[in-house]
Amino acid sequence: MQGCEVGTKLRYWLTLISGMLECLCFAGVVFGYASLVFVLKEDGYFSELCSSDTGSHSTLKEPDCSSQDEQFSLVFTIASFLNNFLSLINGYLFDRFGTMVTRLLAICLYTAGTLLVAFSNTAFSLMLFPALSCIAVGGILLLMTNMQVANLFAAHRSTIITLYNGAFDSSSAVFLIIKVLYEQGVSLRSSFFALSFCSIIHVARTFLLMPRTHIPYPVPQCYTYGVNCGPADSYNVEQVERTREVETTLAQDFSGKDEMTRSDKTQAENTEKVVAFRSCVLSWFFLWHLLWLSIMQLRHYLFIGTLNSRLSRLARNDPILVSQYTNAFAMTQLCGVVCAPWNGLILDRHKGRPRAAGETEQDADLRSSYLSLFLTSLQCLLFSVCASIPLLPLQYLTFILQVLNRSFLYGGNAAFISIAFPACHFGKLYGLVMALSALISLLQYPCFALVKGALRGDPFYVDITLTLLTVLVFIHPVYIFIHCRRQAHSRENIPQTEAHIDPSLAQAKL
C-alpha cells in the first residue's frame, strides 16, 4: 500500500507540474496579441488598408492606418469570441467523451492554427482569422482539461485552479518572446513552426500523464491513470456521483436506528446529491456569476484588442515608445502566474479549520468565496479608472492592475463554478458561462468602431461608460455574502442531526 501511495503521489506531482508548464507556454498565447500585432505590422499584414494623405503642403504626412487597426481588432474580436463561445460545445465534449478525446481535439486545433500563421504572409493576411481562432480555441481546451488536476490535491484545490488560470494568462508573454526574437532576426514563420513542433509534447502528456476520462473528486485511494494503469483508470466523475447518492440514501435510512461513528459522519458530510443541470443554470448563483464575468471580460478584451492603437495615440505614433510600452505590457503578463495563487489562497484559507455546527464543506467554500469575488470586482474598477485616464506613464500602473485583475478573474471563475455546482456539471457549466459571456464580448468591436469613427480615435467616453458599468459586478459578491448569512442563520434553527442527514440542503435550494 505504501509503494502504491508513493507511485501515485509522484504521478500526481508530475501531472501538476507538466500541466502548469503547458498552460504557461501554450494555452493563452492569443492574449499576447498586442505584441504579435507589432510584428504583423512590421511584416506588412493588411498594409493595403493604409491610405496615404498627399496634402498640398505635407511632405512627411503620416499614412492613415485606421482601417488596418480595425482589421487587426476584428481578428482578435473573433478569436476571443470563439475562445469563449465554443467552450459550451467543448464543455459538453469534455463531460461526455472525457479528457483524451478533448485533448486530441485541442492539439489538432492548436497545431492547425500555428501552421496557418507560419504559412501566412502579406498577400494572405486573411489567414490570420482562422489561425488565431484555432489557437484560441485549442488553448482554452488545454486549460479546461488541466483544471481537473486540482482534484488530486483536495486541500489546495482552489489554489491549483487559480494557479493554472494564472499560468494561462502569463502565457501571453510567449508572443513577446516572438517579438523580441523577430527584432533579433528570427522570422515569424520560424517561431510558429517551433510552436507547431511542440505539439509532440502535448500528445505525449495526453497518453502518459492524463486520464482517459475524468479525475474524480474526492480522489479514491491509490487512484491512478495514464499508460499501464489497468482498471484503476475506470473511475470517472459520474460513477463517483452515483455512489455518493447510494451512500446518502443509506445514511438516511439508518440515521434513526444507529448512532454514527466519526468516520460515518465524515463520509455523510462529504456526500453530495446531484442537482439537475437545468436547476444550476436557472439559479441566481449562475445568473449573477454570468453578469460578473461578462462585464469584466468585456473590459479586458476591449483593452487588449485596442492596446496598440491606444498606445500609438498616446505616444503620438512614436514607434520606439509604442514598442517600449508594448514590451512592458507583455512583461507584466508574466506576473499572472504569480498573482493568481493569491486568489486561490483566499478561497482555500478555511481548509483545515473546524467548521461551524451543521456547516457542510460547500457552505464553508461559499463563505470563503465572497471575499475573492469582492476583491476581483474592486480590482477591475481600479483598472478601468486608470485605463480611462489618457496619460501615457500611468499605463504602467494600468498594466499591473490589468494582469492582477485578469489572473483573479479567470481563476476565480473556474474555482467558483467548482465550488457552487456539482463536479459532473463542471465542463458544461464552465462552457456555458464562457459562451454566454462571449456574446457580451462581441460589443468590443462596435465600441472600437465607435472610437475610430464618431469619437475620432478618442476612447475616453467609451472608457467612462465601461467604468460605470463595472459597478454592477459588485452585485455578485454581495449576493453570495447575503446567502451565506442566511444559511448560517438557518443552521442555528435546524437540529445538527438533520444537517448531517442532508448536507446538500443549501445546494438544492440554489
PDB file of C-alpha atoms in Angstrom, residues 43-174:
ATOM      1  CA  ASP A  43       5.747  42.451 -41.922  1.00  0.00           C
ATOM      2  CA  GLY A  44       3.073  44.448 -43.743  1.00  0.00           C
ATOM      3  CA  TYR A  45      -0.071  42.457 -42.902  1.00  0.00           C
ATOM      4  CA  PHE A  46      -3.191  44.379 -44.039  1.00  0.00           C
ATOM      5  CA  SER A  47      -0.863  47.213 -45.151  1.00  0.00           C
ATOM      6  CA  GLU A  48      -3.006  47.702 -48.255  1.00  0.00           C
ATOM      7  CA  LEU A  49      -5.639  49.220 -45.958  1.00  0.00           C
ATOM      8  CA  CYS A  50      -3.366  52.154 -45.078  1.00  0.00           C
ATOM      9  CA  SER A  51      -4.095  55.231 -47.180  1.00  0.00           C
ATOM     10  CA  SER A  52      -1.530  57.958 -47.732  1.00  0.00           C
ATOM     11  CA  ASP A  53      -2.698  61.534 -47.356  1.00  0.00           C
ATOM     12  CA  THR A  54      -0.997  63.558 -50.070  1.00  0.00           C
ATOM     13  CA  GLY A  55      -1.828  67.045 -48.886  1.00  0.00           C
ATOM     14  CA  SER A  56      -0.528  70.013 -50.809  1.00  0.00           C
ATOM     15  CA  HIS A  57       1.769  71.231 -48.015  1.00  0.00           C
ATOM     16  CA  SER A  58       2.735  67.906 -46.401  1.00  0.00           C
ATOM     17  CA  THR A  59       5.970  66.191 -47.148  1.00  0.00           C
ATOM     18  CA  LEU A  60       6.108  63.920 -44.064  1.00  0.00           C
ATOM     19  CA  LYS A  61       2.428  63.195 -43.686  1.00  0.00           C
ATOM     20  CA  GLU A  62       1.639  60.054 -41.638  1.00  0.00           C
ATOM     21  CA  PRO A  63      -0.478  57.484 -43.530  1.00  0.00           C
ATOM     22  CA  ASP A  64      -3.973  56.815 -42.220  1.00  0.00           C
ATOM     23  CA  CYS A  65      -3.935  53.215 -40.958  1.00  0.00           C
ATOM     24  CA  SER A  66      -7.210  53.251 -39.021  1.00  0.00           C
ATOM     25  CA  SER A  67      -8.670  50.597 -41.347  1.00  0.00           C
ATOM     26  CA  GLN A  68      -5.632  48.396 -40.727  1.00  0.00           C
ATOM     27  CA  ASP A  69      -6.054  48.792 -36.948  1.00  0.00           C
ATOM     28  CA  GLU A  70      -9.739  47.956 -37.299  1.00  0.00           C
ATOM     29  CA  GLN A  71      -8.904  44.756 -39.176  1.00  0.00           C
ATOM     30  CA  PHE A  72      -6.403  43.691 -36.521  1.00  0.00           C
ATOM     31  CA  SER A  73      -9.018  44.413 -33.855  1.00  0.00           C
ATOM     32  CA  LEU A  74     -11.528  42.275 -35.744  1.00  0.00           C
ATOM     33  CA  VAL A  75      -9.088  39.341 -35.800  1.00  0.00           C
ATOM     34  CA  PHE A  76      -8.797  39.459 -32.015  1.00  0.00           C
ATOM     35  CA  THR A  77     -12.535  40.016 -31.533  1.00  0.00           C
ATOM     36  CA  ILE A  78     -13.408  36.872 -33.478  1.00  0.00           C
ATOM     37  CA  ALA A  79     -10.662  34.800 -31.843  1.00  0.00           C
ATOM     38  CA  SER A  80     -11.626  35.860 -28.305  1.00  0.00           C
ATOM     39  CA  PHE A  81     -15.316  35.318 -29.088  1.00  0.00           C
ATOM     40  CA  LEU A  82     -14.768  31.785 -30.355  1.00  0.00           C
ATOM     41  CA  ASN A  83     -12.387  31.130 -27.452  1.00  0.00           C
ATOM     42  CA  ASN A  84     -15.364  31.570 -25.122  1.00  0.00           C
ATOM     43  CA  PHE A  85     -18.416  30.759 -27.215  1.00  0.00           C
ATOM     44  CA  LEU A  86     -17.201  27.331 -28.333  1.00  0.00           C
ATOM     45  CA  SER A  87     -16.485  26.485 -24.684  1.00  0.00           C
ATOM     46  CA  LEU A  88     -20.154  25.465 -24.484  1.00  0.00           C
ATOM     47  CA  ILE A  89     -19.591  22.702 -27.041  1.00  0.00           C
ATOM     48  CA  ASN A  90     -16.157  21.951 -25.642  1.00  0.00           C
ATOM     49  CA  GLY A  91     -17.540  21.605 -22.128  1.00  0.00           C
ATOM     50  CA  TYR A  92     -20.118  19.104 -23.338  1.00  0.00           C
ATOM     51  CA  LEU A  93     -17.435  17.145 -25.214  1.00  0.00           C
ATOM     52  CA  PHE A  94     -15.263  17.111 -22.109  1.00  0.00           C
ATOM     53  CA  ASP A  95     -18.088  15.863 -19.859  1.00  0.00           C
ATOM     54  CA  ARG A  96     -19.340  13.366 -22.429  1.00  0.00           C
ATOM     55  CA  PHE A  97     -16.179  11.919 -24.007  1.00  0.00           C
ATOM     56  CA  GLY A  98     -13.527  12.604 -21.402  1.00  0.00           C
ATOM     57  CA  THR A  99     -10.024  14.016 -21.276  1.00  0.00           C
ATOM     58  CA  MET A 100      -8.262  12.115 -24.032  1.00  0.00           C
ATOM     59  CA  VAL A 101     -10.725  12.930 -26.817  1.00  0.00           C
ATOM     60  CA  THR A 102     -10.909  16.576 -25.735  1.00  0.00           C
ATOM     61  CA  ARG A 103      -7.142  16.986 -25.612  1.00  0.00           C
ATOM     62  CA  LEU A 104      -6.607  15.377 -29.013  1.00  0.00           C
ATOM     63  CA  LEU A 105      -9.120  17.848 -30.470  1.00  0.00           C
ATOM     64  CA  ALA A 106      -7.299  20.704 -28.718  1.00  0.00           C
ATOM     65  CA  ILE A 107      -3.929  19.619 -30.102  1.00  0.00           C
ATOM     66  CA  CYS A 108      -5.297  19.372 -33.663  1.00  0.00           C
ATOM     67  CA  LEU A 109      -6.790  22.870 -33.483  1.00  0.00           C
ATOM     68  CA  TYR A 110      -3.716  24.404 -31.870  1.00  0.00           C
ATOM     69  CA  THR A 111      -1.331  22.844 -34.395  1.00  0.00           C
ATOM     70  CA  ALA A 112      -3.527  23.898 -37.307  1.00  0.00           C
ATOM     71  CA  GLY A 113      -3.566  27.484 -36.028  1.00  0.00           C
ATOM     72  CA  THR A 114       0.188  27.773 -35.593  1.00  0.00           C
ATOM     73  CA  LEU A 115       0.777  26.258 -39.035  1.00  0.00           C
ATOM     74  CA  LEU A 116      -1.639  28.717 -40.627  1.00  0.00           C
ATOM     75  CA  VAL A 117       0.295  31.648 -39.156  1.00  0.00           C
ATOM     76  CA  ALA A 118       3.571  30.078 -40.276  1.00  0.00           C
ATOM     77  CA  PHE A 119       2.360  29.777 -43.870  1.00  0.00           C
ATOM     78  CA  SER A 120       0.659  33.174 -43.991  1.00  0.00           C
ATOM     79  CA  ASN A 121       2.198  36.297 -45.486  1.00  0.00           C
ATOM     80  CA  THR A 122       1.250  39.798 -46.566  1.00  0.00           C
ATOM     81  CA  ALA A 123      -0.658  38.503 -49.593  1.00  0.00           C
ATOM     82  CA  PHE A 124      -2.627  36.077 -47.428  1.00  0.00           C
ATOM     83  CA  SER A 125      -3.300  38.270 -44.389  1.00  0.00           C
ATOM     84  CA  LEU A 126      -6.818  36.869 -44.087  1.00  0.00           C
ATOM     85  CA  MET A 127      -5.335  33.569 -42.910  1.00  0.00           C
ATOM     86  CA  LEU A 128      -4.923  35.282 -39.536  1.00  0.00           C
ATOM     87  CA  PHE A 129      -8.660  34.956 -38.898  1.00  0.00           C
ATOM     88  CA  PRO A 130      -8.836  31.120 -38.811  1.00  0.00           C
ATOM     89  CA  ALA A 131      -5.292  30.874 -37.417  1.00  0.00           C
ATOM     90  CA  LEU A 132      -5.811  32.967 -34.277  1.00  0.00           C
ATOM     91  CA  SER A 133      -9.246  31.417 -33.731  1.00  0.00           C
ATOM     92  CA  CYS A 134      -7.820  27.877 -33.809  1.00  0.00           C
ATOM     93  CA  ILE A 135      -5.018  28.841 -31.430  1.00  0.00           C
ATOM     94  CA  ALA A 136      -7.520  30.445 -29.036  1.00  0.00           C
ATOM     95  CA  VAL A 137      -9.969  27.517 -29.003  1.00  0.00           C
ATOM     96  CA  GLY A 138      -7.231  24.899 -28.755  1.00  0.00           C
ATOM     97  CA  GLY A 139      -5.637  26.796 -25.882  1.00  0.00           C
ATOM     98  CA  ILE A 140      -8.795  27.055 -23.793  1.00  0.00           C
ATOM     99  CA  LEU A 141      -9.369  23.325 -24.309  1.00  0.00           C
ATOM    100  CA  LEU A 142      -5.918  22.593 -22.915  1.00  0.00           C
ATOM    101  CA  LEU A 143      -6.731  24.717 -19.879  1.00  0.00           C
ATOM    102  CA  MET A 144     -10.109  23.040 -19.371  1.00  0.00           C
ATOM    103  CA  THR A 145      -8.620  19.551 -19.312  1.00  0.00           C
ATOM    104  CA  ASN A 146      -5.831  20.654 -16.957  1.00  0.00           C
ATOM    105  CA  MET A 147      -8.019  22.269 -14.293  1.00  0.00           C
ATOM    106  CA  GLN A 148      -9.306  18.878 -13.127  1.00  0.00           C
ATOM    107  CA  VAL A 149      -5.762  18.138 -11.888  1.00  0.00           C
ATOM    108  CA  ALA A 150      -6.712  20.231  -8.843  1.00  0.00           C
ATOM    109  CA  ASN A 151      -8.929  17.310  -7.734  1.00  0.00           C
ATOM    110  CA  LEU A 152      -5.752  15.345  -6.959  1.00  0.00           C
ATOM    111  CA  PHE A 153      -4.851  17.869  -4.238  1.00  0.00           C
ATOM    112  CA  ALA A 154      -8.092  18.379  -2.299  1.00  0.00           C
ATOM    113  CA  ALA A 155      -6.658  20.642   0.406  1.00  0.00           C
ATOM    114  CA  HIS A 156      -5.365  23.093  -2.221  1.00  0.00           C
ATOM    115  CA  ARG A 157      -7.982  22.611  -4.917  1.00  0.00           C
ATOM    116  CA  SER A 158      -8.923  26.282  -5.477  1.00  0.00           C
ATOM    117  CA  THR A 159      -5.292  27.372  -5.256  1.00  0.00           C
ATOM    118  CA  ILE A 160      -4.286  24.999  -8.055  1.00  0.00           C
ATOM    119  CA  ILE A 161      -7.230  26.009 -10.239  1.00  0.00           C
ATOM    120  CA  THR A 162      -6.256  29.662  -9.906  1.00  0.00           C
ATOM    121  CA  LEU A 163      -2.579  28.775 -10.449  1.00  0.00           C
ATOM    122  CA  TYR A 164      -3.427  27.125 -13.764  1.00  0.00           C
ATOM    123  CA  ASN A 165      -5.515  30.098 -14.832  1.00  0.00           C
ATOM    124  CA  GLY A 166      -2.657  32.400 -13.862  1.00  0.00           C
ATOM    125  CA  ALA A 167      -0.298  30.333 -15.999  1.00  0.00           C
ATOM    126  CA  PHE A 168      -2.846  30.616 -18.824  1.00  0.00           C
ATOM    127  CA  ASP A 169      -2.753  34.421 -18.506  1.00  0.00           C
ATOM    128  CA  SER A 170       1.043  34.546 -18.301  1.00  0.00           C
ATOM    129  CA  SER A 171       1.402  32.522 -21.493  1.00  0.00           C
ATOM    130  CA  SER A 172       0.503  35.693 -23.403  1.00  0.00           C
ATOM    131  CA  ALA A 173       4.157  36.645 -22.885  1.00  0.00           C
ATOM    132  CA  VAL A 174       5.071  33.992 -25.484  1.00  0.00           C
TER     133      VAL A 174
END
